[in-house]
Each structure stands twice: as structure tokens, then as C-alpha cells.
Coordinates of C-alpha atoms in Angstrom, one line a residue:
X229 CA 24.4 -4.9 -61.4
X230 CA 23.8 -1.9 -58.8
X231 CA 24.7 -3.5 -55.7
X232 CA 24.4 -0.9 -52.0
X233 CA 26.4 -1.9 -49.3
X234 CA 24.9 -1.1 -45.9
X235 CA 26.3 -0.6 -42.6
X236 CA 24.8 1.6 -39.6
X237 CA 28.0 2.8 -38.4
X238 CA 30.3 5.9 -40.1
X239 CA 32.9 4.9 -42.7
X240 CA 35.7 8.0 -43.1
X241 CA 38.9 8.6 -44.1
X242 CA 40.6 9.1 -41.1
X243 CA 40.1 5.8 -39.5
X244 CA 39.1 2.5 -41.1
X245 CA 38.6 -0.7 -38.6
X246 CA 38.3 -4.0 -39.8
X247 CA 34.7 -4.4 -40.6
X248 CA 35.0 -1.1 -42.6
X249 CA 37.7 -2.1 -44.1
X250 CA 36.1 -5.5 -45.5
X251 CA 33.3 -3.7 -47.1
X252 CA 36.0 -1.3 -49.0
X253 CA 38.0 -4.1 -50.2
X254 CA 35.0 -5.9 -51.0
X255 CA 33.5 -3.1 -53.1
X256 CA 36.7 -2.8 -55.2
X257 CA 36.6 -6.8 -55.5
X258 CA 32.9 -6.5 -57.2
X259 CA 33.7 -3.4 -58.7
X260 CA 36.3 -5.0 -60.5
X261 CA 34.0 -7.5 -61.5
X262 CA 32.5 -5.3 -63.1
X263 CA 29.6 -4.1 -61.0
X264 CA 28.5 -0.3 -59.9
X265 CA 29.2 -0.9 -56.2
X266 CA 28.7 1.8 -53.4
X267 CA 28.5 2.1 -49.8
X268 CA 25.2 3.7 -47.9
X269 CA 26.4 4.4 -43.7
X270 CA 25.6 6.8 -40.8
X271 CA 27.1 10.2 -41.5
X272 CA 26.6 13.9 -42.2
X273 CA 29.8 13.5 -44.6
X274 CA 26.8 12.9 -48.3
X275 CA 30.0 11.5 -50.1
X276 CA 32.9 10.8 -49.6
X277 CA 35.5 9.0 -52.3
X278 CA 37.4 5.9 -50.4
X279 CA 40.0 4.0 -52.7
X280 CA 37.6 4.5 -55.6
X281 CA 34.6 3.4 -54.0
X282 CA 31.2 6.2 -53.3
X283 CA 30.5 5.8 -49.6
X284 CA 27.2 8.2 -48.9
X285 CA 26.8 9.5 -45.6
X286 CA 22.8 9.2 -44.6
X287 CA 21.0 9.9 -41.3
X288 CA 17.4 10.3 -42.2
X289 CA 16.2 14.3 -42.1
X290 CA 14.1 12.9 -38.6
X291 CA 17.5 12.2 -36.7
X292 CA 19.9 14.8 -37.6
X293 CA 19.5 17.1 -34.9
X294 CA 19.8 14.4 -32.7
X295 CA 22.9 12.5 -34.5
X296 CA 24.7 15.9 -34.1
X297 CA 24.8 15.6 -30.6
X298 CA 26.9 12.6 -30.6
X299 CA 30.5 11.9 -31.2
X300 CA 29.8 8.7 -33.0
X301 CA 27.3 6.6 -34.7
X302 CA 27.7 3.7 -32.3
X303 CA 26.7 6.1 -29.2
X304 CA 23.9 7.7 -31.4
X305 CA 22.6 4.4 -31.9
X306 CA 22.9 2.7 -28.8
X307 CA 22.0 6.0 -26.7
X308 CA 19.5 8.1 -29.3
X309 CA 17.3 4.7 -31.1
X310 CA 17.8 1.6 -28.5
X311 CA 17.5 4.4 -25.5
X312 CA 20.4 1.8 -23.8
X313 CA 17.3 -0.5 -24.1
X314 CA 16.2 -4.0 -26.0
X315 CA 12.8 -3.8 -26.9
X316 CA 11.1 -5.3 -29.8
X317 CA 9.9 -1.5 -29.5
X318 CA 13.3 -0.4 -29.8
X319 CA 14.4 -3.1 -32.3
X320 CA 11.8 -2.0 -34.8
X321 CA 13.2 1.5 -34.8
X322 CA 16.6 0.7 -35.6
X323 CA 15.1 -1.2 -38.7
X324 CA 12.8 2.0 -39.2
X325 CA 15.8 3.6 -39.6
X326 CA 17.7 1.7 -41.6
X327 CA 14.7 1.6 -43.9
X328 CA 15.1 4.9 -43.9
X329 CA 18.9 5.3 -45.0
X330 CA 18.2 3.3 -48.0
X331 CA 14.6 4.6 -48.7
X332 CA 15.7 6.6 -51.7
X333 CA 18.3 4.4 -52.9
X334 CA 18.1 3.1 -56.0
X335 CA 19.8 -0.6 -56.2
X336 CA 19.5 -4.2 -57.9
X337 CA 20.9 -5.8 -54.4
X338 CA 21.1 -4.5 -50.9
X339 CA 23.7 -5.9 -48.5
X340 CA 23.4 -5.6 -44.7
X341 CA 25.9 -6.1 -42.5
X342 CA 23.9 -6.7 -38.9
X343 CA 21.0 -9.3 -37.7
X344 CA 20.2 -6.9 -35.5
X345 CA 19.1 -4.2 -38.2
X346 CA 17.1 -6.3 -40.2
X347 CA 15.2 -7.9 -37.6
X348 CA 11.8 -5.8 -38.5
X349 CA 13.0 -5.2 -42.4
X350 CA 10.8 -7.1 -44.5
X351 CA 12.4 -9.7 -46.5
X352 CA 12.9 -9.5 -50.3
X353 CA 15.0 -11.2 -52.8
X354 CA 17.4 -8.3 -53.5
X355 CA 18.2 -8.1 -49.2
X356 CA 21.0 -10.2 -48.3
X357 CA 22.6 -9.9 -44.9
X358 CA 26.2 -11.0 -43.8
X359 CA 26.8 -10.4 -40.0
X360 CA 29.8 -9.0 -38.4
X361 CA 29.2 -9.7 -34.9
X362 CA 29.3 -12.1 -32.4
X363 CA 27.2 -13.1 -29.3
X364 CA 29.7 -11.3 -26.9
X365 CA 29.9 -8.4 -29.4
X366 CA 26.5 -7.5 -29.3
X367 CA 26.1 -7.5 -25.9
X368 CA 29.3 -5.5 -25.4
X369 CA 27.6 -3.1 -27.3
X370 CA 24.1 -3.2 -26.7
X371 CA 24.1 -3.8 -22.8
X372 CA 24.5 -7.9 -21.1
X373 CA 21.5 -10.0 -22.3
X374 CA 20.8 -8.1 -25.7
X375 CA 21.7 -11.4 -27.5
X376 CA 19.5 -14.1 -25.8
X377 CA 17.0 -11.3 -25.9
X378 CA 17.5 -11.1 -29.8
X379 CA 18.0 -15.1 -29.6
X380 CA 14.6 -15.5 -29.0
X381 CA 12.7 -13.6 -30.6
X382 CA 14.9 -15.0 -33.9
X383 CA 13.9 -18.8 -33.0
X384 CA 10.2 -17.6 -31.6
X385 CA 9.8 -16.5 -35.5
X386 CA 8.6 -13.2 -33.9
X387 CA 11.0 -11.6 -36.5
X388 CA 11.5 -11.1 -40.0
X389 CA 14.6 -13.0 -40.5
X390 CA 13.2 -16.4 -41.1
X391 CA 11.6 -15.1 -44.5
X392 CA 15.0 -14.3 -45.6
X393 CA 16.8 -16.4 -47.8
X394 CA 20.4 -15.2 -48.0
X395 CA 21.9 -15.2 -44.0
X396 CA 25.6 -15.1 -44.2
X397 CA 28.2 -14.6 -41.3
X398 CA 32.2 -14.9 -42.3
X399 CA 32.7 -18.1 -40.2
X400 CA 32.1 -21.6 -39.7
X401 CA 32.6 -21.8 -36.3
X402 CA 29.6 -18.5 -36.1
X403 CA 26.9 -20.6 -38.8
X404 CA 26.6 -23.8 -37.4
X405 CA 26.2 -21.6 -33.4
X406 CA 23.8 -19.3 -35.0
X407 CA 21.6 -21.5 -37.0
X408 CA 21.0 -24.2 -33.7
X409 CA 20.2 -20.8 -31.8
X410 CA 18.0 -19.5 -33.8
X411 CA 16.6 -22.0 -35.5
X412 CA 17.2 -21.2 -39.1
X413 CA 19.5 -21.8 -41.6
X414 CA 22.9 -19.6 -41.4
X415 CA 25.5 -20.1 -44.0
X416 CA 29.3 -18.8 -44.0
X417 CA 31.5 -17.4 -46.5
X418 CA 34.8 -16.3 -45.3
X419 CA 36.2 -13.1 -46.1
X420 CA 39.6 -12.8 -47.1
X421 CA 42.5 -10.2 -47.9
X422 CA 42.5 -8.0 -50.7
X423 CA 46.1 -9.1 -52.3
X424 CA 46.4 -6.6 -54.6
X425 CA 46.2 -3.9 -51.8
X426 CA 48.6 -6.1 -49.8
X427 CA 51.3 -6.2 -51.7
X428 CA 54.5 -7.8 -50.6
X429 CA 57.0 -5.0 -50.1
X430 CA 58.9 -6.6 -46.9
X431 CA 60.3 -10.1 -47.0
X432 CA 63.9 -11.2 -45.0
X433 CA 65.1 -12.2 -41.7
X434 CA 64.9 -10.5 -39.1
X435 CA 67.8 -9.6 -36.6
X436 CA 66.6 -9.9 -33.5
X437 CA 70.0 -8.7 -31.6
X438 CA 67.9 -5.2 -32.8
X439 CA 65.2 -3.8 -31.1
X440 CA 61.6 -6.0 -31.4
X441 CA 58.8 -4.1 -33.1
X442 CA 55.4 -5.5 -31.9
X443 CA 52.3 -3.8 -32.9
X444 CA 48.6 -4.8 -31.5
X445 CA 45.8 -3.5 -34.2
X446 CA 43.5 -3.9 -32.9
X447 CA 40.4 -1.4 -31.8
X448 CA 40.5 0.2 -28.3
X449 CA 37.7 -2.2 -26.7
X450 CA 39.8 -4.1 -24.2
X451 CA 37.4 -6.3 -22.9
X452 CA 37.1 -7.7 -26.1
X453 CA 40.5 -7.4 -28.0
X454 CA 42.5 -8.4 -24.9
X455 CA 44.8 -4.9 -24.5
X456 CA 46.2 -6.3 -20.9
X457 CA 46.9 -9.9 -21.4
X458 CA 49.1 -7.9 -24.0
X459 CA 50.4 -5.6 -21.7
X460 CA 51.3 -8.2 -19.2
X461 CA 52.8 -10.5 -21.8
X462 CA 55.1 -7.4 -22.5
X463 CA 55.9 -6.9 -18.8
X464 CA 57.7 -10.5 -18.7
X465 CA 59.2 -10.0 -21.7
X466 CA 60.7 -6.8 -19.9
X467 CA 61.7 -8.8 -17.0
X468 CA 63.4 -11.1 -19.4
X469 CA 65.6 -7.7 -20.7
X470 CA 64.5 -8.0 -24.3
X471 CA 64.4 -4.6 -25.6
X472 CA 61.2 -4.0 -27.8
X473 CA 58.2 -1.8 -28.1
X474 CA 54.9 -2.3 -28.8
X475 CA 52.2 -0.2 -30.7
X476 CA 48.7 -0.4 -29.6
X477 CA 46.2 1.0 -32.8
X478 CA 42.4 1.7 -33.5
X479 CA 41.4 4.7 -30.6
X480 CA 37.7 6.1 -32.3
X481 CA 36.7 8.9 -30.3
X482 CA 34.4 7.0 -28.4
X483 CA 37.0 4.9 -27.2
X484 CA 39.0 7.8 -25.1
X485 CA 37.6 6.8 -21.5
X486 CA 39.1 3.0 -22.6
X487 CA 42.6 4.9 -23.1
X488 CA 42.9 6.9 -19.8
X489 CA 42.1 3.2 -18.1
X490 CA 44.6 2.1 -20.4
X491 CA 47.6 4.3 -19.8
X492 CA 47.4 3.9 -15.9
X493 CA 47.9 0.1 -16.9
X494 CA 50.8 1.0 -18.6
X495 CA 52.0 3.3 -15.5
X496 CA 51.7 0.6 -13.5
X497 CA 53.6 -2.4 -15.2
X498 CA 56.5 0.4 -15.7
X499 CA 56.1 0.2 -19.1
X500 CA 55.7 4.1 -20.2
X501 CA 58.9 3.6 -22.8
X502 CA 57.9 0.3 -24.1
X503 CA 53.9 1.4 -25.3
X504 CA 53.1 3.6 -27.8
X505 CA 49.7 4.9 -29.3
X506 CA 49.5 5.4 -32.8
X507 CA 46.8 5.6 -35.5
X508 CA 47.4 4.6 -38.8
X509 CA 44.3 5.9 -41.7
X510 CA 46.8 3.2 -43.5
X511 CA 46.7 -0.2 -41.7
X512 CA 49.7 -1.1 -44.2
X513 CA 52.2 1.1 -43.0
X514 CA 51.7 -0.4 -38.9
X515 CA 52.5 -4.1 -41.3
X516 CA 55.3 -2.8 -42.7
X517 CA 56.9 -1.1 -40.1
X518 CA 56.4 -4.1 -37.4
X519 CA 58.2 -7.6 -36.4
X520 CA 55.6 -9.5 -35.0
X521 CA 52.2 -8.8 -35.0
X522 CA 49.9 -9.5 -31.7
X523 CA 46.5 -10.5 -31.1
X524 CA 44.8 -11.4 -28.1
X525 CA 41.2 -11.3 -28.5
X526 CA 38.7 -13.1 -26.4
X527 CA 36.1 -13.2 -28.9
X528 CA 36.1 -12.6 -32.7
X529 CA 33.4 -13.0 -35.4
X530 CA 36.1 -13.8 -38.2
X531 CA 40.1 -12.1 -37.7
X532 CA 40.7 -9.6 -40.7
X533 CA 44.2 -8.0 -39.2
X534 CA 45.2 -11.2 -38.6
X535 CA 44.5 -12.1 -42.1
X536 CA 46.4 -8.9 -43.2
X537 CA 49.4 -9.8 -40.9
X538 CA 50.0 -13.6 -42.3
X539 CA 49.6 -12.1 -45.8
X540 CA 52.1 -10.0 -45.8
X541 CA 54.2 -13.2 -43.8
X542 CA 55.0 -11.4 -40.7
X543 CA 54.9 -13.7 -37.5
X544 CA 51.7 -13.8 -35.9
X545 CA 50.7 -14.5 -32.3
X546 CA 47.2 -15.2 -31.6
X547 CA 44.7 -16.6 -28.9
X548 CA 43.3 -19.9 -29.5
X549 CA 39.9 -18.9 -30.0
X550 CA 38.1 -21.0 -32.7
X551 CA 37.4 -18.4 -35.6
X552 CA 41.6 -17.8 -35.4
X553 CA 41.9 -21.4 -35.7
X554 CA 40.0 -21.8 -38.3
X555 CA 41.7 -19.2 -40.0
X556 CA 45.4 -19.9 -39.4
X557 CA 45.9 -23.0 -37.8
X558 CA 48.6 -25.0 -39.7
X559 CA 50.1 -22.1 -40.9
X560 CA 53.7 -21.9 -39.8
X561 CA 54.1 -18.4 -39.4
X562 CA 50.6 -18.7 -36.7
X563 CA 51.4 -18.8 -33.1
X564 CA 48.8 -19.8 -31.1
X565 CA 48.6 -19.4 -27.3
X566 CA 46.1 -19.8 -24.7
X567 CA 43.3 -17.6 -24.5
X568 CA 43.5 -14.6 -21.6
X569 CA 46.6 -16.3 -20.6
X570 CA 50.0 -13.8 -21.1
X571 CA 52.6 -16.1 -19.6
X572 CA 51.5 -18.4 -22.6
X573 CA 51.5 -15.2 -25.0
X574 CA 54.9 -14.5 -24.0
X575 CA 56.5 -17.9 -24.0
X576 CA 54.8 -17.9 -27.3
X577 CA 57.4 -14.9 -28.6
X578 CA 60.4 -16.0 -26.4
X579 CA 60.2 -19.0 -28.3
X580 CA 60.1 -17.8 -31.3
X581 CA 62.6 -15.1 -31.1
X582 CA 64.9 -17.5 -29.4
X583 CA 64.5 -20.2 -32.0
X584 CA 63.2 -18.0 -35.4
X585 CA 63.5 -20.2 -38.6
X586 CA 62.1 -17.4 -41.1
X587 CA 63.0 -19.5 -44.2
X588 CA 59.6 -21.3 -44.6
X589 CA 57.9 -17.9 -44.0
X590 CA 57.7 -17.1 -47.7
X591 CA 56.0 -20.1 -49.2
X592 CA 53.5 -20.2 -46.0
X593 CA 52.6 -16.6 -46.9
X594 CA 52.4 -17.7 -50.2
X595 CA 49.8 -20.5 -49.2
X596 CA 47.9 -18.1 -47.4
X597 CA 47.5 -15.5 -49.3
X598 CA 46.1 -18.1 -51.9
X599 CA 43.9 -20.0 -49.3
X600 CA 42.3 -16.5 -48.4
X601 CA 41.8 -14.0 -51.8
X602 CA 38.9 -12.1 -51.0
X603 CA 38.4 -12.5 -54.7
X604 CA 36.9 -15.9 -54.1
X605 CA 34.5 -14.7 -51.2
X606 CA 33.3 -11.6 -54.3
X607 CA 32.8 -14.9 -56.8
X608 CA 31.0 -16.2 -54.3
X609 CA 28.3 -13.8 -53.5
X610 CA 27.7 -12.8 -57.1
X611 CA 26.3 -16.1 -58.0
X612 CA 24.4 -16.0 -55.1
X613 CA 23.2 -12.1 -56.1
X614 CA 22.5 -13.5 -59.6
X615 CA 20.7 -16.4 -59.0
X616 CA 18.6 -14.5 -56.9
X617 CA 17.6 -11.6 -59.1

């Protein structure tokens, strides 16, 4: 089977964030099953190789001088084809333009990864679309009120989507909120880690009378990923004279400005020798390198790094928000704290490093890794592809 993964945004080399990430792993899941698997996203890169996997760069010949004048393919959309605007207008153009991308594509089963670009796409039985973002997400992205816009016109049946059969998102939590919003029937299949990628290399107890290695990998979009709750959470920890640093990852170009606002944050909580700013084209070797692992996200549509981190067994902090939960609750080496609170984030780590018991760690990594093979999300959508084919 010829199966084309979709995604409006660029997937490169030099930087893969989760979503991209998933759709790698994913295509080397099927392609192990035995399919011919490539990826179709926005870029004037026409192939690129990625682990094995074909990833064609394609910005129809009607947008290239304009894509040019951008430094990424989220600010080309959101600026050049939605004009910072939500219109059913503006809404039919981005699915213009996805038609477009794939127009010359040749493929038993396309795979979208938005709601949002397949709102004026025609349904057929070969289209299936899994989506990667949240309520917040998209209107972090696409200006405050782009989702109830998009809400309504969903549940008003003034799109295409209720002709589609196949509507996946990765959680629960996100299926049974999306189908009472719009009306329409939204199943999940979770995701999961790739294990043979994720490899244990690092296993054994840590000395904590050394210094504490936190890392944060998250993308550079504070409102959403939580950068000062974890900044502040550090600053007690300072207070408390436990001698650690902490790297912060994922800076895309378009997330500079976020970074100057940052650093002064930094500056000001006196923590210029504790923070560090590093970008790994390798999430493995931030893993491998750190103690604890940190995330304190407001919103999330499913939690791949976190995934990452408990599979490789490395103590994981994380806001109590439910896709997390229903991730990695009753896991031991899960830490849950209160969302947007840091006095509860650092508690969470004083405790821990205080009172560490890293001998269970191994068999709950074990369990997890088991729980969550991406394998089993691959089994699971090529029935689906087959038995609708």
C-alpha cells in the first residue's frame, strides 16, 4: 500500500518537534510493515531523506514567491493564506492549498494531520485525518476565537468533515470534547514511542550529592508549554542551594522574539548560570544526557517527550493536565504537580531528590514502554486503511 503522510508545516533535518517527530516514527512503523510510506509538507527543500523515510517539500508553483518571503511555514500560513483572519473565505484556501500539495501525488491512502485543513477538502475513502491540536492550540496559532469559529461551522455541517468517515485525534480526553462540540463522531488512537529508536542505553541511580541535570523539551511557545512556571520552580530550588541546571529546547526561528522575553526572565530570577539554551536535531542525546525531565504545559493534545522521557525511565515531572494523566498516571517514575503552579513543581523534585527510590524505575519503564509501542497505534490504522480501500 502507497500511503502519503500530510502535514502543512516544514519537516527538516535540523529541527524535529514532536508532531514531526510522530509522523517519522510512524512512517518507519508502517514502512516496516511493509508499506511504501512518504511524507508530502511545506518546503522548497523537493526531498529530503529523514531516518529512511522520503519527506517532499511542496508549496504549490502559485505561492512560492510568496512562501519565500517568510521564515517559516507556520507565519506563511497564518500571515500569507488566513491574512491573520478566520473566514470560511480564508478556510477554503488553506484546503485549496493543501489540495494543491497533494494534487500530483500518487497514493492508495492520504493522511492529514489538521481539522482545520480539511475543512473544505472533499471527503473520500482513501482521506483519513488524525489531529494534532487542541482548542487552545489553534487559537494560539490562528488568533483568540478561531476555534469556536471553526466549532461552528463543524456542528452547523457547513463543512466537509461530517462526510468523512475516518476522524482520529491521539487522545481520549480530546474525542469524547471534540465529538459533543462538533457534533460528529471523533475516535482516538494514542500514539506511542518508537522503542526501537529509544533504546535503553542509561539505566542506574543517580547521585544526587552531584550536580542535577534538568532539561525542559519542549518548543519555545511559553504560553502554552509553561517556560516560567519552570523558571520559577528553578528559582526556589536555588533558594533551597541545590546546585543544578536546567536546559530549555525546541527555539524554531519563529520563536526568537519568545527567547529575548525569555532571557530577561532568566535575568531577573538571577538565574543566568543555572539556564541554558540548546538545540538538539537528536532529541535522544537531551534524554540521555539529563536527570529529570520537566514539563509544565498548560495544554497538550497528547505528550510525545513525555512519552520519550518515561521510556527511556528517567524521572518525569508533569502538570496535571488530563491528556498527561491519561498518559502516565500510575506510573511510578510520573510526577504530577499542579497545573501553572511552581511551588507545587518544585516540591514535586525536592521530594523526589530528597527521598529517590530508583529501584522500581526499571520494571515501570519496562511497563511503559510496553503500554505505549507505537507499533500498536501502526496495527491499528492499517486495518482501518485496509478495510477502507
Amino acid at each position: 500500500m502507497k500511503i502519503c503522510l500530510h502535514t502543512l508545516y516544514t519537516i527538516n533535518k535540523n529541527y524535529i518537534g514532536g508532531v514531526e517527530r510522530f509522523m517519522i516514527k510512524y512512517a518507519k512503523e508502517m514502512k516496516t510493515l511493509g508499506h511504501d510510506v512518504f511524507i508530502v509538507c511545506s518546503s522548497l527543500n523537493k526531498e529530503i531523506n529523514i531516518e529512511g523515510i522520503k519527506v517532499l517539500g511542496i508549496v504549490p508553483q502559485q505561492y512560492i514567491d510568496k512562501y519565500k518571503l517568510y521564515n517559516s511555514s507556520s507565519n506563511f500560513i497564518s500571515k500569507e493564506i488566513l491574512n491573520n483572519k478566520y473566514s470560511v473565505e480564508k478556510l477554503r484556501e488553506l484546503s485549496n492549498y493543501c489540495l494543491a500539495q497533494i494534487a500530483d501525488i500518487e497514493a492508495d491512502i492520504f493522511h492529514f494531520n489538521s481539522f482545520a485543513s480539511n475543512l473544505y477538502i472533499p471527503a473520500k475513502k482513501k482521506y483519513f485525518v488524525t489531529n494534532h491540536e487542541n482548542e487552545k492550540e489553534y487559537d494560539s496559532k490562528w488568533g483568540v476565537g478561531f476555534f469556536n469559529f471553526m466549532s461552528s461551522l463543524i456542528k452547523d455541517k457547513k463543512t466537509y468533515l461530517h462526510n468523512y468517515d475516518n476522524l482520529y485525534v491521539p487522545s481520549i480526553y480530546y474525542s469524547e470534547l471534540f465529538s459533543k462540540l462538533f457534533d460528529l463522531k471523533i475516535s482516538s488512537i494514542k500514539l506511542g514511542i518508537h522503542l526501537e529508536d529509544f533504546q535503553i542505553t542509561r539505566i542506574g541511580n543517580k547521585n544526587f550529592k552531584e550536580k542535577i541535570k534538568l532539561l525542559f523539551p519542549s518548543r519555545f511557545r511559553m504560553a502554552q508549554k509553561g517556560h516560567i512556571i519552570a523558571l520559577k520552580a528553578c528559582k526556589i530550588l536555588k533558594d533551597n542551594d541545590f546546585d543544578f541546571e536546567i536546559i530549555f529546547t525546541g527555539v524554531k526561528e519563529h520563536y526568537k522574539n519568545e527567547v529575548s522575553s525569555f532571557l530577561e526572565k532568566v535575568n531577573f530570577y538571577n538565574l543566568t548560570t543555572e539556564v541554558k539554551i540548546k538545540n538538539y536535531i537528536d532529541i535522544r542525546e537531551a534524554y540521555e544526557q539529563c536527570d529529570i525531565v520537566i514539563s509544565a504545559e498548560r495544554f497538550c493534545s497528547y505528550g510525545l517527550s513525555i512519552s520519550e522521557s518515561l521510556s527511556y525511565g528517567i524521572p518525569t515531572f508533569l502538570s496535571a493536565i488530563p491528556t498527561y494523566q491519561e498518559i502516565a498516571l500510575n506510573y511510578a517514575h510520573a510526577y504530577f504537580f499542579e497545573p501553572e503552579n511552581p511551588s507545587s513543581l518544585a516540591k514535586a523534585i525536592i521530594d523526589y531528590i530528597s527521598n529517590s527510590d530508583t529501584k522500581k524505575i526499571n520494571n515501570e519503564m519496562i511497563r511503559f514502554r510496553i503500554n505505549n509501542d507505537l507499533r500498536e497505534c501502526a496495527k491499528k490504522y492499517n486495518s482501518i486503511y485496509n478495510s477502507s480501500i
